[in-house]
Amino acid sequence: TDPLWIENVRFDPTDGSLAEITVKLGNITGKRLSVEGEVRLCENGRVVVKVPMRLTVDGKSAWTTVSADISSLARWSQFSPRLYDLEVEVSAGKFRDLYRETTGIRIVGRNGKHQFTVNGTPTFLRGTVNYNIFPLTGYPSVKPKEWFEIFKTYKEWGMNHVRFHSLTPPRAAFEA
């Protein structure tokens, strides 16, 4: 990457109308840089939310947080899994970087009855544990299509979550 890069991005819906996007930049130029950027949420290639971002990076890293109005966006649920592409783009002179990740808008909490909620709706977790058991290959697949089939089977059996034990699954599992 360029000597100025996006090191970390965190997307936190704070309530039904706002999200905070925290961005950490890395800098090995040894210079103070004025950085301009943009945070975007896209759906099917169309920008639905856009927020400008400006900051100065003095040392080896800098953090900034921007707020985005997400009141018009659909919420994610297990029955309607709406997803958005989160894009963060920064530039400082000739240096550029772009970060992309797919995310859903959900607020996890609990209600007054000590129930687990997702976007205010009581949710009962019906799940299983994946113990990294792949007897045919000895390792998990790195193909989203194969993970989609695994999750499809879980869903057919009424499961709405999977806990991974003794491994972080490959990116393909998250994409599926």
Coordinates of N, CA, C and O in Angstrom, one line a residue:
T1 N 0.8 -1.2 0.0 CA 0.0 0.0 0.0 C 0.9 1.2 0.0 O 2.1 1.2 0.2
D2 N 0.2 2.4 -0.2 CA 0.9 3.7 -0.1 C 1.4 3.9 1.4 O 0.9 3.2 2.3
P3 N 2.4 4.8 1.6 CA 2.8 5.1 2.9 C 1.8 5.7 3.9 O 2.0 5.8 5.1
L4 N 0.6 6.1 3.3 CA -0.5 6.5 4.1 C -1.6 5.5 3.8 O -1.9 5.3 2.6
W5 N -2.2 4.8 4.8 CA -3.2 3.7 4.5 C -4.2 3.7 5.6 O -4.1 4.2 6.7
I6 N -5.3 3.0 5.2 CA -6.4 2.8 6.2 C -6.1 1.5 6.9 O -6.0 0.5 6.3
E7 N -5.9 1.7 8.2 CA -5.5 0.5 9.0 C -6.7 -0.2 9.7 O -6.6 -1.4 9.8
N8 N -7.7 0.5 10.0 CA -8.8 -0.1 10.7 C -10.1 0.8 10.5 O -10.0 2.0 10.5
V9 N -11.2 0.1 10.4 CA -12.5 0.8 10.2 C -13.5 0.1 11.1 O -13.6 -1.1 11.2
R10 N -14.3 0.9 11.9 CA -15.3 0.3 12.8 C -16.6 1.0 12.5 O -16.7 2.2 12.5
F11 N -17.7 0.2 12.2 CA -19.0 0.8 11.9 C -20.0 0.4 13.0 O -20.2 -0.7 13.3
D12 N -20.5 1.5 13.7 CA -21.3 1.3 14.9 C -22.6 2.0 14.8 O -22.6 3.2 15.0
P13 N -23.7 1.3 14.4 CA -25.0 2.0 14.5 C -25.3 2.3 16.0 O -25.3 1.4 16.8
T14 N -25.5 3.6 16.3 CA -25.7 4.0 17.7 C -27.2 4.0 18.1 O -27.5 3.8 19.3
D15 N -28.1 4.2 17.1 CA -29.5 4.2 17.4 C -30.2 3.9 16.0 O -29.5 3.6 15.1
G16 N -31.5 4.2 16.0 CA -32.2 4.0 14.7 C -31.9 4.9 13.6 O -32.2 4.7 12.5
S17 N -31.1 6.0 13.9 CA -30.9 7.1 12.9 C -29.5 7.4 12.6 O -29.2 8.0 11.6
L18 N -28.6 7.1 13.5 CA -27.2 7.5 13.3 C -26.2 6.3 13.4 O -26.5 5.3 14.1
A19 N -25.1 6.4 12.7 CA -24.0 5.4 12.8 C -22.7 6.2 13.0 O -22.6 7.2 12.4
E20 N -21.9 5.7 13.8 CA -20.5 6.3 13.9 C -19.5 5.4 13.2 O -19.5 4.2 13.4
I21 N -18.7 6.0 12.3 CA -17.7 5.2 11.6 C -16.4 5.8 12.1 O -16.1 6.9 11.9
T22 N -15.6 4.9 12.7 CA -14.3 5.3 13.2 C -13.2 4.7 12.3 O -13.3 3.5 12.0
V23 N -12.3 5.6 11.9 CA -11.3 5.2 10.9 C -9.9 5.4 11.5 O -9.7 6.5 12.1
K24 N -9.0 4.4 11.5 CA -7.6 4.6 11.9 C -6.8 4.6 10.7 O -6.8 3.7 9.9
L25 N -5.9 5.6 10.5 CA -5.0 5.7 9.4 C -3.6 5.5 9.9 O -3.2 5.9 11.0
G26 N -2.8 4.8 9.1 CA -1.4 4.6 9.4 C -0.6 5.5 8.4 O -1.0 5.8 7.3
N27 N 0.6 5.9 8.9 CA 1.4 6.9 8.2 C 2.9 6.6 8.5 O 3.4 6.7 9.6
I28 N 3.6 6.2 7.4 CA 5.1 6.0 7.6 C 5.9 7.0 6.7 O 7.1 6.8 6.5
T29 N 5.3 8.1 6.4 CA 6.0 9.1 5.5 C 7.0 9.9 6.4 O 7.9 10.5 5.9
G30 N 6.7 10.0 7.7 CA 7.5 10.9 8.6 C 7.1 12.3 8.5 O 7.8 13.2 9.0
K31 N 6.0 12.6 7.7 CA 5.5 14.0 7.5 C 4.1 14.1 8.1 O 3.4 13.2 8.2
R32 N 3.8 15.4 8.3 CA 2.4 15.7 8.7 C 1.6 15.8 7.4 O 2.0 16.5 6.5
L33 N 0.5 15.1 7.4 CA -0.3 15.0 6.2 C -1.7 15.5 6.5 O -2.3 15.2 7.5
S34 N -2.2 16.3 5.6 CA -3.7 16.7 5.6 C -4.4 15.7 4.7 O -4.1 15.6 3.5
V35 N -5.3 15.0 5.3 CA -6.0 13.9 4.6 C -7.5 14.3 4.4 O -8.2 14.8 5.2
E36 N -7.9 14.1 3.2 CA -9.3 14.2 2.8 C -9.9 12.9 2.4 O -9.2 12.0 1.9
G37 N -11.1 12.7 2.7 CA -11.7 11.4 2.4 C -13.2 11.4 2.4 O -13.9 12.5 2.6
E38 N -13.8 10.2 2.3 CA -15.2 10.1 2.2 C -15.6 8.7 2.7 O -14.9 7.7 2.4
V39 N -16.7 8.7 3.4 CA -17.3 7.4 3.9 C -18.6 7.2 3.1 O -19.4 8.2 3.0
R40 N -18.8 6.1 2.5 CA -20.0 5.8 1.7 C -20.6 4.5 2.1 O -19.9 3.5 2.4
L41 N -21.9 4.5 2.0 CA -22.7 3.2 2.1 C -23.4 3.1 0.8 O -24.1 4.0 0.3
C42 N -23.2 1.9 0.1 CA -23.7 1.7 -1.2 C -24.6 0.5 -1.2 O -24.4 -0.5 -0.4
E43 N -25.6 0.5 -2.0 CA -26.5 -0.6 -2.2 C -26.6 -0.9 -3.7 O -27.0 0.0 -4.5
N44 N -26.3 -2.1 -4.1 CA -26.3 -2.5 -5.5 C -25.5 -1.5 -6.4 O -26.0 -1.1 -7.5
G45 N -24.4 -1.0 -5.9 CA -23.5 -0.1 -6.7 C -23.9 1.4 -6.6 O -23.3 2.2 -7.2
R46 N -25.1 1.7 -5.9 CA -25.6 3.0 -5.8 C -25.3 3.6 -4.5 O -25.5 3.0 -3.5
V47 N -24.7 4.8 -4.4 CA -24.4 5.4 -3.1 C -25.7 5.9 -2.5 O -26.4 6.7 -3.1
V48 N -25.9 5.4 -1.2 CA -27.1 5.8 -0.5 C -26.8 6.8 0.7 O -27.7 7.5 1.1
V49 N -25.6 6.7 1.1 CA -25.1 7.7 2.2 C -23.7 8.1 1.9 O -22.9 7.2 1.5
K50 N -23.4 9.4 2.0 CA -22.1 9.9 1.8 C -21.7 10.9 2.8 O -22.5 11.8 3.0
V51 N -20.6 10.7 3.5 CA -20.1 11.7 4.5 C -18.7 12.1 4.2 O -17.8 11.2 4.1
P52 N -18.4 13.4 4.1 CA -17.0 13.8 3.9 C -16.2 13.6 5.2 O -16.7 13.6 6.3
M53 N -14.8 13.5 5.1 CA -14.0 13.3 6.2 C -12.7 14.1 6.0 O -12.1 14.0 4.9
R54 N -12.2 14.8 7.0 CA -11.0 15.5 6.9 C -10.2 15.4 8.3 O -10.8 15.5 9.3
L55 N -8.9 15.2 8.2 CA -8.1 15.1 9.4 C -6.7 15.3 9.1 O -6.3 15.3 7.9
T56 N -5.9 15.6 10.1 CA -4.4 15.7 10.0 C -3.8 14.6 10.7 O -4.1 14.2 11.8
V57 N -2.8 14.0 10.0 CA -2.0 12.9 10.6 C -0.7 13.4 10.9 O 0.1 13.7 10.0
D58 N -0.4 13.5 12.2 CA 0.9 14.1 12.7 C 2.0 13.0 12.8 O 3.1 13.2 12.5
G59 N 1.6 11.9 13.4 CA 2.6 10.9 13.7 C 2.4 9.6 12.8 O 2.1 9.7 11.6
K60 N 2.6 8.5 13.4 CA 2.5 7.2 12.7 C 1.0 6.8 12.5 O 0.8 5.9 11.7
S61 N 0.1 7.3 13.3 CA -1.3 7.0 13.1 C -2.2 8.1 13.6 O -1.8 9.0 14.3
A62 N -3.5 8.0 13.2 CA -4.5 9.0 13.6 C -5.8 8.3 13.5 O -6.1 7.5 12.6
W63 N -6.7 8.7 14.4 CA -8.1 8.3 14.5 C -9.0 9.4 14.1 O -8.8 10.5 14.5
T64 N -10.1 9.1 13.5 CA -11.2 10.1 13.3 C -12.5 9.3 13.3 O -12.6 8.1 13.0
T65 N -13.6 10.0 13.8 CA -14.9 9.4 13.8 C -15.9 10.4 13.1 O -15.8 11.6 13.4
V66 N -16.7 9.8 12.2 CA -17.7 10.6 11.5 C -19.1 10.0 11.8 O -19.2 8.8 12.0
S67 N -20.1 10.8 11.8 CA -21.5 10.4 12.0 C -22.2 10.4 10.7 O -22.0 11.3 9.9
A68 N -23.0 9.3 10.4 CA -23.8 9.2 9.2 C -25.2 9.0 9.5 O -25.6 8.3 10.4
D69 N -26.1 9.7 8.8 CA -27.5 9.5 8.9 C -27.9 8.2 8.2 O -27.8 8.1 7.0
I70 N -28.4 7.2 9.0 CA -28.8 5.9 8.4 C -30.3 5.7 8.6 O -30.8 4.6 8.4
S71 N -31.0 6.8 8.9 CA -32.5 6.6 9.2 C -33.3 6.1 8.0 O -34.3 5.4 8.2
S72 N -32.8 6.3 6.8 CA -33.6 5.9 5.6 C -33.2 4.4 5.2 O -33.8 3.9 4.2
L73 N -32.2 3.8 5.8 CA -31.7 2.5 5.4 C -32.4 1.4 6.1 O -32.8 1.5 7.2
A74 N -32.6 0.3 5.4 CA -33.2 -0.9 5.9 C -32.4 -1.6 6.9 O -31.1 -1.6 6.8
R75 N -33.0 -2.2 8.0 CA -32.2 -2.9 9.0 C -32.1 -4.3 8.6 O -32.9 -4.9 8.0
W76 N -31.0 -4.9 9.1 CA -30.7 -6.3 8.8 C -31.5 -7.2 9.8 O -31.7 -6.8 11.0
S77 N -32.0 -8.3 9.3 CA -32.6 -9.3 10.2 C -32.4 -10.7 9.6 O -32.0 -10.8 8.5
Q78 N -32.6 -11.7 10.4 CA -32.4 -13.1 9.9 C -33.4 -13.4 8.8 O -33.1 -14.3 8.0
F79 N -34.5 -12.7 8.8 CA -35.5 -13.0 7.8 C -35.4 -12.1 6.6 O -35.9 -12.4 5.5
S80 N -34.8 -10.9 6.7 CA -34.5 -10.0 5.7 C -33.1 -9.4 5.8 O -32.9 -8.3 6.3
P81 N -32.1 -10.2 5.3 CA -30.7 -9.8 5.5 C -30.2 -8.8 4.6 O -29.4 -9.0 3.7
R82 N -30.7 -7.5 4.7 CA -30.3 -6.4 3.8 C -28.8 -6.1 4.2 O -28.5 -5.8 5.3
L83 N -28.0 -6.0 3.1 CA -26.6 -5.6 3.3 C -26.2 -4.4 2.5 O -26.8 -4.1 1.4
Y84 N -25.2 -3.7 3.0 CA -24.7 -2.5 2.3 C -23.2 -2.7 2.2 O -22.5 -3.3 3.0
D85 N -22.6 -2.0 1.2 CA -21.2 -2.0 1.0 C -20.7 -0.7 1.7 O -21.1 0.4 1.3
L86 N -19.8 -0.9 2.7 CA -19.2 0.3 3.4 C -17.9 0.6 2.7 O -17.1 -0.3 2.6
E87 N -17.7 1.8 2.2 CA -16.5 2.2 1.5 C -15.9 3.4 2.3 O -16.6 4.3 2.6
V88 N -14.6 3.3 2.5 CA -13.9 4.5 3.1 C -12.7 4.8 2.1 O -11.9 3.9 1.8
E89 N -12.7 6.0 1.6 CA -11.6 6.4 0.7 C -10.9 7.6 1.3 O -11.5 8.5 1.7
V90 N -9.6 7.5 1.2 CA -8.8 8.7 1.7 C -7.7 9.0 0.7 O -7.3 8.2 -0.1
S91 N -7.3 10.3 0.7 CA -6.2 10.8 -0.1 C -5.5 11.9 0.6 O -6.1 12.7 1.3
A92 N -4.1 11.9 0.4 CA -3.3 13.0 0.8 C -2.2 13.2 -0.2 O -1.3 12.4 -0.3
G93 N -2.3 14.2 -1.0 CA -1.4 14.4 -2.1 C -1.5 13.2 -3.1 O -2.5 12.9 -3.6
K94 N -0.4 12.6 -3.3 CA -0.3 11.4 -4.2 C -0.7 10.1 -3.6 O -0.9 9.1 -4.3
F95 N -0.9 10.1 -2.3 CA -1.2 8.9 -1.6 C -2.7 8.6 -1.5 O -3.5 9.5 -1.3
R96 N -3.1 7.4 -1.8 CA -4.6 7.0 -1.8 C -4.7 5.6 -1.2 O -3.9 4.8 -1.3
D97 N -5.9 5.4 -0.6 CA -6.3 4.1 -0.1 C -7.8 4.0 -0.1 O -8.5 5.0 0.0
L98 N -8.3 2.8 -0.3 CA -9.7 2.5 -0.3 C -10.0 1.2 0.5 O -9.3 0.2 0.3
Y99 N -11.0 1.3 1.4 CA -11.4 0.1 2.2 C -12.8 -0.2 1.8 O -13.6 0.7 1.7
R100 N -13.1 -1.5 1.7 CA -14.4 -1.9 1.4 C -14.8 -3.1 2.3 O -14.0 -4.0 2.5
E101 N -16.0 -3.1 2.7 CA -16.5 -4.2 3.5 C -18.0 -4.2 3.4 O -18.7 -3.2 3.3
T102 N -18.6 -5.4 3.4 CA -20.1 -5.6 3.4 C -20.6 -5.7 4.8 O -20.0 -6.4 5.6
T103 N -21.7 -4.9 5.1 CA -22.2 -4.9 6.5 C -23.7 -4.8 6.5 O -24.3 -4.4 5.5
G104 N -24.3 -5.2 7.6 CA -25.7 -5.0 7.8 C -25.9 -4.0 8.9 O -25.0 -3.8 9.7
I105 N -27.0 -3.3 8.9 CA -27.3 -2.4 10.0 C -28.2 -3.0 11.0 O -29.3 -3.4 10.8
R106 N -27.5 -3.2 12.2 CA -28.3 -3.9 13.3 C -27.8 -3.4 14.6 O -26.6 -3.0 14.8
I107 N -28.7 -3.3 15.6 CA -28.4 -2.9 16.9 C -28.7 -4.0 17.8 O -29.9 -4.4 17.9
V108 N -27.7 -4.6 18.5 CA -27.9 -5.7 19.4 C -28.1 -5.2 20.8 O -27.3 -4.3 21.2
G109 N -29.1 -5.7 21.5 CA -29.3 -5.2 22.8 C -30.2 -6.1 23.6 O -30.3 -7.3 23.3
R110 N -30.9 -5.6 24.6 CA -31.8 -6.4 25.4 C -33.0 -5.5 25.8 O -32.8 -4.3 25.9
N111 N -34.1 -6.1 26.1 CA -35.3 -5.3 26.5 C -35.5 -5.4 28.0 O -34.7 -6.1 28.7
G112 N -36.5 -4.9 28.5 CA -36.8 -4.9 29.9 C -37.1 -6.2 30.5 O -37.2 -6.4 31.7
K113 N -37.4 -7.2 29.6 CA -37.7 -8.6 30.1 C -36.5 -9.5 30.0 O -36.6 -10.7 30.0
H114 N -35.3 -8.9 29.9 CA -34.0 -9.6 29.9 C -33.9 -10.5 28.6 O -33.3 -11.6 28.7
Q115 N -34.5 -10.1 27.6 CA -34.5 -10.8 26.3 C -33.4 -10.1 25.4 O -33.3 -8.9 25.3
F116 N -32.7 -11.0 24.6 CA -31.8 -10.5 23.6 C -32.6 -10.0 22.4 O -33.6 -10.5 22.0
T117 N -32.2 -8.8 21.9 CA -32.9 -8.2 20.8 C -32.0 -7.8 19.7 O -30.8 -7.5 19.9
V118 N -32.5 -7.9 18.5 CA -31.8 -7.4 17.3 C -32.7 -6.3 16.7 O -33.8 -6.7 16.3
N119 N -32.2 -5.1 16.6 CA -33.1 -3.9 16.1 C -34.4 -3.8 16.9 O -35.4 -3.5 16.3
G120 N -34.3 -4.1 18.2 CA -35.5 -4.0 19.0 C -36.4 -5.2 19.0 O -37.4 -5.2 19.8
T121 N -36.2 -6.2 18.2 CA -37.1 -7.4 18.1 C -36.5 -8.5 18.9 O -35.3 -8.8 18.7
P122 N -37.2 -9.0 19.9 CA -36.7 -10.2 20.7 C -36.3 -11.3 19.7 O -37.0 -11.6 18.8
T123 N -35.1 -11.8 20.0 CA -34.5 -12.9 19.1 C -34.0 -14.0 20.0 O -33.3 -13.8 20.9
F124 N -34.5 -15.2 19.6 CA -34.0 -16.4 20.3 C -32.9 -17.0 19.5 O -33.1 -17.3 18.3
L125 N -31.8 -17.2 20.1 CA -30.6 -17.9 19.3 C -30.8 -19.4 19.3 O -30.9 -20.0 20.3
R126 N -30.9 -19.9 18.1 CA -30.9 -21.3 17.8 C -29.7 -21.7 17.0 O -29.7 -21.4 15.8
G127 N -28.7 -22.2 17.6 CA -27.5 -22.3 16.9 C -26.7 -23.6 17.1 O -27.2 -24.5 17.8
T128 N -25.6 -23.7 16.5 CA -24.7 -24.8 16.6 C -23.3 -24.3 16.7 O -23.0 -23.1 16.6
V129 N -22.4 -25.3 16.9 CA -20.9 -24.9 17.0 C -20.2 -25.6 15.9 O -20.4 -26.8 15.6
N130 N -19.4 -24.9 15.2 CA -18.5 -25.5 14.1 C -17.1 -25.6 14.8 O -16.5 -24.7 15.1
Y131 N -16.7 -26.9 14.9 CA -15.5 -27.2 15.6 C -14.3 -27.4 14.6 O -13.3 -28.0 14.9
N132 N -14.4 -26.8 13.4 CA -13.3 -26.9 12.4 C -13.1 -28.4 12.0 O -12.0 -28.9 11.9
I133 N -14.3 -29.1 11.9 CA -14.2 -30.5 11.5 C -14.5 -30.6 10.0 O -15.6 -30.4 9.6
F134 N -13.5 -30.8 9.2 CA -13.6 -31.0 7.7 C -12.8 -32.3 7.4 O -11.7 -32.2 6.9
P135 N -13.5 -33.4 7.6 CA -12.7 -34.7 7.4 C -12.3 -35.0 6.0 O -11.3 -35.7 5.9
L136 N -12.9 -34.5 5.0 CA -12.5 -34.8 3.6 C -11.3 -34.0 3.2 O -10.5 -34.5 2.4
T137 N -11.1 -32.8 3.7 CA -9.9 -32.0 3.3 C -8.9 -31.8 4.5 O -7.7 -31.5 4.2
G138 N -9.4 -31.8 5.7 CA -8.6 -31.5 6.9 C -8.5 -30.0 7.2 O -7.8 -29.6 8.1
Y139 N -9.1 -29.2 6.4 CA -9.1 -27.7 6.6 C -10.4 -27.1 6.0 O -11.0 -27.7 5.1
P140 N -10.8 -25.9 6.5 CA -12.0 -25.3 6.0 C -11.9 -24.8 4.6 O -10.8 -24.4 4.2
S141 N -13.0 -24.8 3.8 CA -13.0 -24.3 2.5 C -12.7 -22.8 2.5 O -13.1 -22.1 3.4
V142 N -12.1 -22.3 1.4 CA -11.9 -20.8 1.2 C -12.8 -20.4 0.0 O -12.6 -19.3 -0.5
K143 N -13.8 -21.1 -0.3 CA -14.8 -20.8 -1.4 C -16.1 -20.4 -0.8 O -16.8 -21.2 -0.1
P144 N -16.6 -19.1 -1.1 CA -17.9 -18.7 -0.5 C -19.0 -19.7 -0.9 O -19.9 -19.9 -0.1
K145 N -19.0 -20.2 -2.1 CA -20.1 -21.1 -2.6 C -20.2 -22.3 -1.6 O -21.3 -22.7 -1.3
E146 N -19.1 -22.9 -1.2 CA -19.2 -24.0 -0.3 C -19.7 -23.6 1.1 O -20.4 -24.4 1.7
W147 N -19.3 -22.4 1.6 CA -19.8 -22.0 2.9 C -21.3 -21.6 2.8 O -22.0 -21.8 3.7
F148 N -21.7 -21.1 1.6 CA -23.1 -20.9 1.4 C -23.9 -22.2 1.6 O -25.0 -22.2 2.3
E149 N -23.4 -23.3 1.1 CA -24.1 -24.5 1.2 C -24.1 -25.0 2.7 O -25.1 -25.5 3.2
I150 N -23.0 -24.8 3.4 CA -23.0 -25.1 4.9 C -24.0 -24.3 5.6 O -24.8 -24.9 6.4
F151 N -24.1 -23.0 5.4 CA -25.0 -22.2 6.1 C -26.5 -22.5 5.7 O -27.4 -22.4 6.5
K152 N -26.6 -22.8 4.4 CA -28.0 -23.2 3.9 C -28.5 -24.4 4.7 O -29.7 -24.5 5.1
T153 N -27.6 -25.4 4.9 CA -28.0 -26.6 5.7 C -28.4 -26.2 7.1 O -29.4 -26.7 7.6
Y154 N -27.5 -25.4 7.7 CA -27.9 -24.9 9.1 C -29.2 -24.3 9.1 O -30.0 -24.5 10.0
K155 N -29.5 -23.4 8.2 CA -30.8 -22.7 8.1 C -31.9 -23.6 7.9 O -33.0 -23.5 8.6
E156 N -31.8 -24.7 7.1 CA -32.8 -25.6 6.8 C -33.2 -26.4 8.1 O -34.3 -26.8 8.3
W157 N -32.2 -26.5 9.0 CA -32.4 -27.2 10.3 C -32.9 -26.2 11.4 O -33.0 -26.6 12.6
G158 N -33.2 -25.0 11.0 CA -33.7 -24.0 12.0 C -32.7 -23.2 12.7 O -33.1 -22.5 13.7
M159 N -31.5 -23.3 12.4 CA -30.4 -22.6 13.1 C -30.3 -21.1 12.6 O -30.5 -20.9 11.4
N160 N -30.1 -20.2 13.5 CA -29.9 -18.8 13.0 C -28.6 -18.2 13.4 O -28.4 -17.0 13.3
H161 N -27.7 -19.0 14.0 CA -26.3 -18.6 14.2 C -25.4 -19.8 14.3 O -25.8 -20.9 14.6
V162 N -24.1 -19.5 14.1 CA -23.1 -20.5 14.2 C -22.0 -19.9 15.1 O -21.5 -18.8 14.8
R163 N -21.5 -20.7 16.0 CA -20.4 -20.3 16.8 C -19.2 -21.1 16.4 O -19.3 -22.3 16.2
F164 N -18.1 -20.4 16.1 CA -16.9 -21.1 15.7 C -15.9 -21.4 16.9 O -15.6 -20.4 17.6
H165 N -15.6 -22.6 17.1 CA -14.7 -23.0 18.2 C -13.3 -23.4 17.6 O -13.2 -24.1 16.6
S166 N -12.3 -22.8 18.2 CA -10.9 -23.2 17.8 C -10.5 -22.7 16.5 O -9.4 -23.1 16.0
L167 N -11.2 -21.8 15.9 CA -10.8 -21.2 14.6 C -11.5 -19.9 14.3 O -12.7 -19.7 14.8
T168 N -10.9 -19.0 13.6 CA -11.7 -17.9 12.9 C -11.9 -18.4 11.5 O -10.9 -18.8 10.8
P169 N -13.1 -18.5 11.0 CA -13.3 -19.0 9.7 C -12.7 -18.1 8.6 O -12.5 -16.9 8.9
P170 N -12.4 -18.7 7.5 CA -11.8 -17.8 6.4 C -12.8 -16.8 5.9 O -14.0 -16.9 6.2
R171 N -12.4 -15.8 5.2 CA -13.2 -14.7 4.7 C -14.4 -15.2 3.9 O -15.5 -14.6 3.9
A172 N -14.2 -16.3 3.2 CA -15.3 -16.9 2.4 C -16.5 -17.2 3.3 O -17.7 -17.0 2.8
A173 N -16.4 -17.6 4.5 CA -17.5 -17.9 5.4 C -18.2 -16.6 5.7 O -19.5 -16.5 5.7
F174 N -17.5 -15.5 5.9 CA -18.2 -14.2 6.2 C -18.9 -13.7 5.0 O -20.0 -13.1 5.1
E175 N -18.3 -13.9 3.8 CA -18.9 -13.5 2.5 C -20.2 -14.2 2.3 O -21.2 -13.7 1.9
A176 N -20.2 -15.5 2.6 CA -21.4 -16.4 2.4 C -22.5 -15.9 3.4 O -23.7 -15.9 3.1

